[in-house]
mmCIF file of C-alpha atoms in Angstrom:
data_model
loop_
_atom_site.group_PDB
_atom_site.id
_atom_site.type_symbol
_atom_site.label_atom_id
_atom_site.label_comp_id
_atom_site.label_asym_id
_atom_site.label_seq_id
_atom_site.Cartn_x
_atom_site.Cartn_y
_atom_site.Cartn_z
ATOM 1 C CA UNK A 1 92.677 101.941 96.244
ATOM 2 C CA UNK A 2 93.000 98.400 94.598
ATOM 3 C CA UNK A 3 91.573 95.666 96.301
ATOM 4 C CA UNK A 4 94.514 94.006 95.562
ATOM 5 C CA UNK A 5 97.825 94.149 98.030
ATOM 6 C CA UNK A 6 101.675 93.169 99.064
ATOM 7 C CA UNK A 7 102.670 91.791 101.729
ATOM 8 C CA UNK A 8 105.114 94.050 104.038
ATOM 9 C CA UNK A 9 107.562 90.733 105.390
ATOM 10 C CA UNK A 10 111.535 92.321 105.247
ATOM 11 C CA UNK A 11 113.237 95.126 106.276
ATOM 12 C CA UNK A 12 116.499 95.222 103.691
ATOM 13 C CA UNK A 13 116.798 91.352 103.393
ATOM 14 C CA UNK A 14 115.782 91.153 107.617
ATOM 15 C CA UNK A 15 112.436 89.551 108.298
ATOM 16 C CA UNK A 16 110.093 91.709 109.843
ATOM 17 C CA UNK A 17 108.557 89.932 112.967
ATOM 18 C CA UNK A 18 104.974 90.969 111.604
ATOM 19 C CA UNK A 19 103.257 91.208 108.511
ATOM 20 C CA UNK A 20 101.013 94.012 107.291
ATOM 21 C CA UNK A 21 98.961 93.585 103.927
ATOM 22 C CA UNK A 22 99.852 97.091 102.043
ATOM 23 C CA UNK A 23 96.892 98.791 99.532
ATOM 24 C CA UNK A 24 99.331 98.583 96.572
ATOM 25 C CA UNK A 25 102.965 98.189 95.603
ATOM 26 C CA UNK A 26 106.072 98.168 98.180
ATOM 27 C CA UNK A 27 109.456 99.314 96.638
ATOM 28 C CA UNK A 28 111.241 100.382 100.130
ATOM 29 C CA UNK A 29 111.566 99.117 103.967
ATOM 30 C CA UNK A 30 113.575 100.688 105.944
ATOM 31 C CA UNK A 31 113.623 101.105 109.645
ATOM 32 C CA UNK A 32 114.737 104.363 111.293
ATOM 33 C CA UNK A 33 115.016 104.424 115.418
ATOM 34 C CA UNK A 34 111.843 102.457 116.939
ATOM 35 C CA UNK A 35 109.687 102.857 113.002
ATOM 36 C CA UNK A 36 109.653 101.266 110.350
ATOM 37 C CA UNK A 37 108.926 103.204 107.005
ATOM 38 C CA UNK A 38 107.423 102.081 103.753
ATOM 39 C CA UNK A 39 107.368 103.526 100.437
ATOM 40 C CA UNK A 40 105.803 102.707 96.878
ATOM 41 C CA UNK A 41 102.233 103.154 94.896
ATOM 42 C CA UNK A 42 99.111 102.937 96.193
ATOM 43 C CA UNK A 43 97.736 100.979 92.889
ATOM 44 C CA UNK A 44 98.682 97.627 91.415
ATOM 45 C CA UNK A 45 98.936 97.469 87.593
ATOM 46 C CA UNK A 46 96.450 95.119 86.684
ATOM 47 C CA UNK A 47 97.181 91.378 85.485
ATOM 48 C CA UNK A 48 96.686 92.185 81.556
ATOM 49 C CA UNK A 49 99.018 95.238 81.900
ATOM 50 C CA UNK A 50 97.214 97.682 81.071
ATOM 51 C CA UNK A 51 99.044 100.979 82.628
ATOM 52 C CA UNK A 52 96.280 103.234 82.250
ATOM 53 C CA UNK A 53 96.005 103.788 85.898
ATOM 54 C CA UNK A 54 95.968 107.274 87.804
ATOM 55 C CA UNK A 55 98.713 105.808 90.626
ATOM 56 C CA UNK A 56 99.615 107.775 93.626
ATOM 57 C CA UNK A 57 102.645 107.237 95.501
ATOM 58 C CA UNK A 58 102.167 105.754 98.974
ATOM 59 C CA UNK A 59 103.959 106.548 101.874
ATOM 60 C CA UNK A 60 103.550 104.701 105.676
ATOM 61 C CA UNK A 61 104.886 104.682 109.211
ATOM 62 C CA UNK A 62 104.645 101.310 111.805
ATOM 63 C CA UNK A 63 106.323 100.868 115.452
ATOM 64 C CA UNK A 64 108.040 98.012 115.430
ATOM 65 C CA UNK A 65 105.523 95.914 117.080
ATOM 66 C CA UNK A 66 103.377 96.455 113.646
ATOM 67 C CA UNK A 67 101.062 98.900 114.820
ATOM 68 C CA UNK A 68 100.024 102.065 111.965
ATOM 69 C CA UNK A 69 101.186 105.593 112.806
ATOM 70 C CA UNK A 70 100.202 107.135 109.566
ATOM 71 C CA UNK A 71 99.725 106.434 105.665
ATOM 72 C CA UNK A 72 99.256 108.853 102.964
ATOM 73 C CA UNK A 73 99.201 109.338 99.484
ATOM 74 C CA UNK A 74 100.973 112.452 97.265
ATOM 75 C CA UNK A 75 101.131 112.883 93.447
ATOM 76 C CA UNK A 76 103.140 115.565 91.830
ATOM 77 C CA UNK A 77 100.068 117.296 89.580
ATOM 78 C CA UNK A 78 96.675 117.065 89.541
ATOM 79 C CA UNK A 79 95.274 117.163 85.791
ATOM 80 C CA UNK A 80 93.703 114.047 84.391
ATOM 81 C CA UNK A 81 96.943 112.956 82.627
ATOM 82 C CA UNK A 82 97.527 108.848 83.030
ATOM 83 C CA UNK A 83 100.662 108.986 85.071
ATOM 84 C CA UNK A 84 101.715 106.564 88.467
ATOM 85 C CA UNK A 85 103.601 107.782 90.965
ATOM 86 C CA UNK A 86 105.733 105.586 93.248
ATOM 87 C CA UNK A 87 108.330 106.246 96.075
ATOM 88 C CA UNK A 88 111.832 104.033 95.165
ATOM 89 C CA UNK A 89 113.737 104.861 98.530
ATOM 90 C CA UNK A 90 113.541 106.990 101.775
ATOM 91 C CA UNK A 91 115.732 108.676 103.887
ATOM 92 C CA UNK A 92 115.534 110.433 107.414
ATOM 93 C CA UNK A 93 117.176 113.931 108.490
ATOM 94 C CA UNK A 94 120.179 113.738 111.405
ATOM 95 C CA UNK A 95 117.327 115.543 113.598
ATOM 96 C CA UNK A 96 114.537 112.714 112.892
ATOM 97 C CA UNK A 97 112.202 115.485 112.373
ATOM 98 C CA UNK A 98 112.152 115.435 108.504
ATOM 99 C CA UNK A 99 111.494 112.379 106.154
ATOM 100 C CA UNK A 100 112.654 112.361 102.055
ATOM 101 C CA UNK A 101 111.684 110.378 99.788
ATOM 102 C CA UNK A 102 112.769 109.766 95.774
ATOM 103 C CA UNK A 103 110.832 108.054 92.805
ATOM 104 C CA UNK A 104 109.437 108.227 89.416
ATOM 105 C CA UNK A 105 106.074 109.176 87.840
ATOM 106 C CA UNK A 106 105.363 108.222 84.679
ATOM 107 C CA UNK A 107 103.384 109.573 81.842
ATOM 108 C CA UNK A 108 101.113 107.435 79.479
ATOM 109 C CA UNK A 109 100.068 108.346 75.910
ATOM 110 C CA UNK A 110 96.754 106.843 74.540
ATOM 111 C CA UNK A 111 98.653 104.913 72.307
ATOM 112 C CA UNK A 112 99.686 101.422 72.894
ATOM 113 C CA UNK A 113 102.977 99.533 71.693
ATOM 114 C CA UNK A 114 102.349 97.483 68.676
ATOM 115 C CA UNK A 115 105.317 94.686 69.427
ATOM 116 C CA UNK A 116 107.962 94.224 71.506
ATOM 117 C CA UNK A 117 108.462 92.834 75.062
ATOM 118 C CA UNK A 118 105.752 95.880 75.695
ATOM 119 C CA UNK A 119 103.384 94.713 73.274
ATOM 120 C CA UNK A 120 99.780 95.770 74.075
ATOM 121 C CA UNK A 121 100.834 98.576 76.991
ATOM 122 C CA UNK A 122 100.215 101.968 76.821
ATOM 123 C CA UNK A 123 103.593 103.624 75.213
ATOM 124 C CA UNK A 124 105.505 106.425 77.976
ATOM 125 C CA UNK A 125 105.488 109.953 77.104
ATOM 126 C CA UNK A 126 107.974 110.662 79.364
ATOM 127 C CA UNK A 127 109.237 109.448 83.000
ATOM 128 C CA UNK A 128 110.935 111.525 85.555
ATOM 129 C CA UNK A 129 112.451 111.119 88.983
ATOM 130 C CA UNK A 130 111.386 113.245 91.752
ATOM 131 C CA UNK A 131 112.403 114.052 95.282
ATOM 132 C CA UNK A 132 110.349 115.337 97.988
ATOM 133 C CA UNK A 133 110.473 116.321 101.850
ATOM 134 C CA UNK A 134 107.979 115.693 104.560
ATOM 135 C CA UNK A 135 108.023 117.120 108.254
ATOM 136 C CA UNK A 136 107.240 113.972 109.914
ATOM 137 C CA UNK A 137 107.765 115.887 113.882
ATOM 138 C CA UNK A 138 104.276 116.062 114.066
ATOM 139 C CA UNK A 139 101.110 113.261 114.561
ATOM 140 C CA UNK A 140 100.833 113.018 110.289
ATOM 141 C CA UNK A 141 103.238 114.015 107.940
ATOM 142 C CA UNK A 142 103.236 117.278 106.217
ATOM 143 C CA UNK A 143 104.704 117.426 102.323
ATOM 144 C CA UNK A 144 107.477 120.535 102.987
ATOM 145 C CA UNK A 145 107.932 120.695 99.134
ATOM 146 C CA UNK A 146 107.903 117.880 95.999
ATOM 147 C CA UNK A 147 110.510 119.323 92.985
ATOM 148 C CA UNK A 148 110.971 117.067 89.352
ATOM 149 C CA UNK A 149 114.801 116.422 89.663
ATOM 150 C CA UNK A 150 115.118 115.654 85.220
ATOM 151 C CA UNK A 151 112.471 116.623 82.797
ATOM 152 C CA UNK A 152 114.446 115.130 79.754
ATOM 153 C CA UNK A 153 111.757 115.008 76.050
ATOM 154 C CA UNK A 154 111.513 111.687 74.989
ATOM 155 C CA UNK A 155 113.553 110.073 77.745
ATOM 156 C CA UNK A 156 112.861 108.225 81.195
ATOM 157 C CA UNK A 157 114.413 109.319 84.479
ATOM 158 C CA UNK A 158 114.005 106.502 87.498
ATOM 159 C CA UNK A 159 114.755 108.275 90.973
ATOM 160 C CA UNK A 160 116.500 105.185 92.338
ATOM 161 C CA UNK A 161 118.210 106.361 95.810
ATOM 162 C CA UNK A 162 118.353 109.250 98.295
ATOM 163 C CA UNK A 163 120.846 109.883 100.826
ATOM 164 C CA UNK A 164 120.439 113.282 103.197
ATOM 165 C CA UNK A 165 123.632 114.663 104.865
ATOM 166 C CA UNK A 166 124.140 116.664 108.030
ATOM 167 C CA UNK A 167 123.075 119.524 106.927
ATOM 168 C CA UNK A 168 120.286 118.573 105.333
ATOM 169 C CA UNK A 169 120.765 118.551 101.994
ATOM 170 C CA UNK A 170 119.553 115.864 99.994
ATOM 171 C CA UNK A 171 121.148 113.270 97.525
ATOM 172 C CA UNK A 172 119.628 111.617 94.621
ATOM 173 C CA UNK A 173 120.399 108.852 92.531
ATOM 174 C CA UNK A 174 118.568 109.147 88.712
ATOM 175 C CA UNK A 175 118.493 106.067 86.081
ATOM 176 C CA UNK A 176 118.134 107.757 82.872
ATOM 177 C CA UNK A 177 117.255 105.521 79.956
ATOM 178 C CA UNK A 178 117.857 107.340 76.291
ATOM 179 C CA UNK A 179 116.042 106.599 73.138
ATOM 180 C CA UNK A 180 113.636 105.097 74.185
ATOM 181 C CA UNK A 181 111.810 102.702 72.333
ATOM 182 C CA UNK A 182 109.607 99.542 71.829
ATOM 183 C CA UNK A 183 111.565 97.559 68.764
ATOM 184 C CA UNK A 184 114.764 97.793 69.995
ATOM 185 C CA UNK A 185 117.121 98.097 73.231
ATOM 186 C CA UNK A 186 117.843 101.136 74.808
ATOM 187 C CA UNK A 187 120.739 102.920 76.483
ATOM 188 C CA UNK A 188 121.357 104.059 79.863
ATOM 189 C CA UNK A 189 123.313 106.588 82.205
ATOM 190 C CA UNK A 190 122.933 107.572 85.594
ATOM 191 C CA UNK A 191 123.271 111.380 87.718
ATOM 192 C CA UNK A 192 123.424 112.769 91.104
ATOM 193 C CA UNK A 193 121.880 115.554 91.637
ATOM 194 C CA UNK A 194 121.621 117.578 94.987
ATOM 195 C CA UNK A 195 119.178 119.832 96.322
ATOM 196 C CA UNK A 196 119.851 121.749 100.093
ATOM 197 C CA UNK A 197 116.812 121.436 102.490
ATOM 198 C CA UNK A 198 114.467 124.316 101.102
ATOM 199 C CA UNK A 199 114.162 122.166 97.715
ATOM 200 C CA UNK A 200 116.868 124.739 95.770
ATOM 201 C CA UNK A 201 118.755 123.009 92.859
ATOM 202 C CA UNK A 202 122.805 122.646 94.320
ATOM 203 C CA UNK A 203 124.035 120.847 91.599
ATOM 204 C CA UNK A 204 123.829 117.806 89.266
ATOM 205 C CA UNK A 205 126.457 115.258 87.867
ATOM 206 C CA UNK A 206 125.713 112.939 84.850
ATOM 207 C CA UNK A 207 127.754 110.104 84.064
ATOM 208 C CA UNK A 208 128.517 109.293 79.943
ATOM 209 C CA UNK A 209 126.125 107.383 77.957
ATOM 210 C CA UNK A 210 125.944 103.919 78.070
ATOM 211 C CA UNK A 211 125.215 101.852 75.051
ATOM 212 C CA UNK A 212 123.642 98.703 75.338
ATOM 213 C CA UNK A 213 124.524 95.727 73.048
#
């Protein structure tokens, strides 16, 4: 874990009346019942931006009063690809007993971009958004099942949102960015895509391309 750390200060725009120093990067607070939940990656990148790090995404549970119930770490593989994983937003299940989470991991080449706004960083193979449920009934959380929600070549996919309905099944909003390059601007779209609460595939809605000027 990086020495290095963010401080944990709002819940959605609402200060937090503590402060916790976090082991990496916070992308989501969100309070559900008497905890408060925080998601992101467990690494920072470091200040000359070089992305060759081996991020895991970071997942945590405090009372309101700031005290730790549990922390842990998940990735989605385990080779020695240069990837980071991070958790983008959470979501709890009508029963409490089940916690899910979306994100992104990212895949690095050994190449690094020439020019550009990304001058000097390791180029992406690939990104993809990923959802993932955790029985949190219990004293630590326990991953149920972690599935890739777009594999798309030469694109990114940005798991941005998650919703979970009464039954369970699971919601998530994907950023998709298309031709993706270093020299020049790319284009976007977004999908939906929902899975029931065994992780099966229900179905998936793209919106058009989007070209950027």
């Amino acid at each position: 874990i990086n020495d290095k750390s963010t401080e944990s200060t709002e819940i959605e725009g609402t200060p937090l009346p503590w402060t916790k120093k976090m082991p990496g990067q916070i992308n989501v607070i969100k309070q559900f019942g008497n905890y408060v939940y925080i998601g992101g990656t467990n690494t920072f990148y470091p200040d000359d931006r070089d992305w060759s790090w081996y991020a895991d995404a970071y997942l945590a549970k405090y009372d309101l009063n700031g005290n730790l119930v549990w922390e842990t770490t998940f990735k989605h593989l385990t080779d020695n690809a240069k990837y980071t994983d991070w958790v983008s937003d959470i979501a709890i299940s009508p029963s409490g007993d089940n916690l899910y989470v979306t994100g992104t991991v990212d895949y690095l080449s050994d190449e690094k971009a020439e020019s550009g706004d990304y001058a000097g960083v390791y180029k992406f193979l690939k990104g993809n958004s990923f959802v993932a449920k955790f029985d949190i009934s219990g004293d630590r959380p326990r991953q149920k099942w972690l599935n890739i929600v777009s594999d798309i070549p030469n694109n990114l996919s940005f798991g941005e949102k998650i919703a979970v309905d009464a039954s369970e099944n699971a919601y998530v909003l994907s950023k998709i960015e298309f031709d993706v390059g270093y020299l020049s601007n790319p284009n976007w779209t977004c999908s939906v895509t929902s899975y029931d609460k065994n992780g099966n595939s229900r179905w998936v809605y793209r919106w058009n391309l989007v070209e950027t000027m």
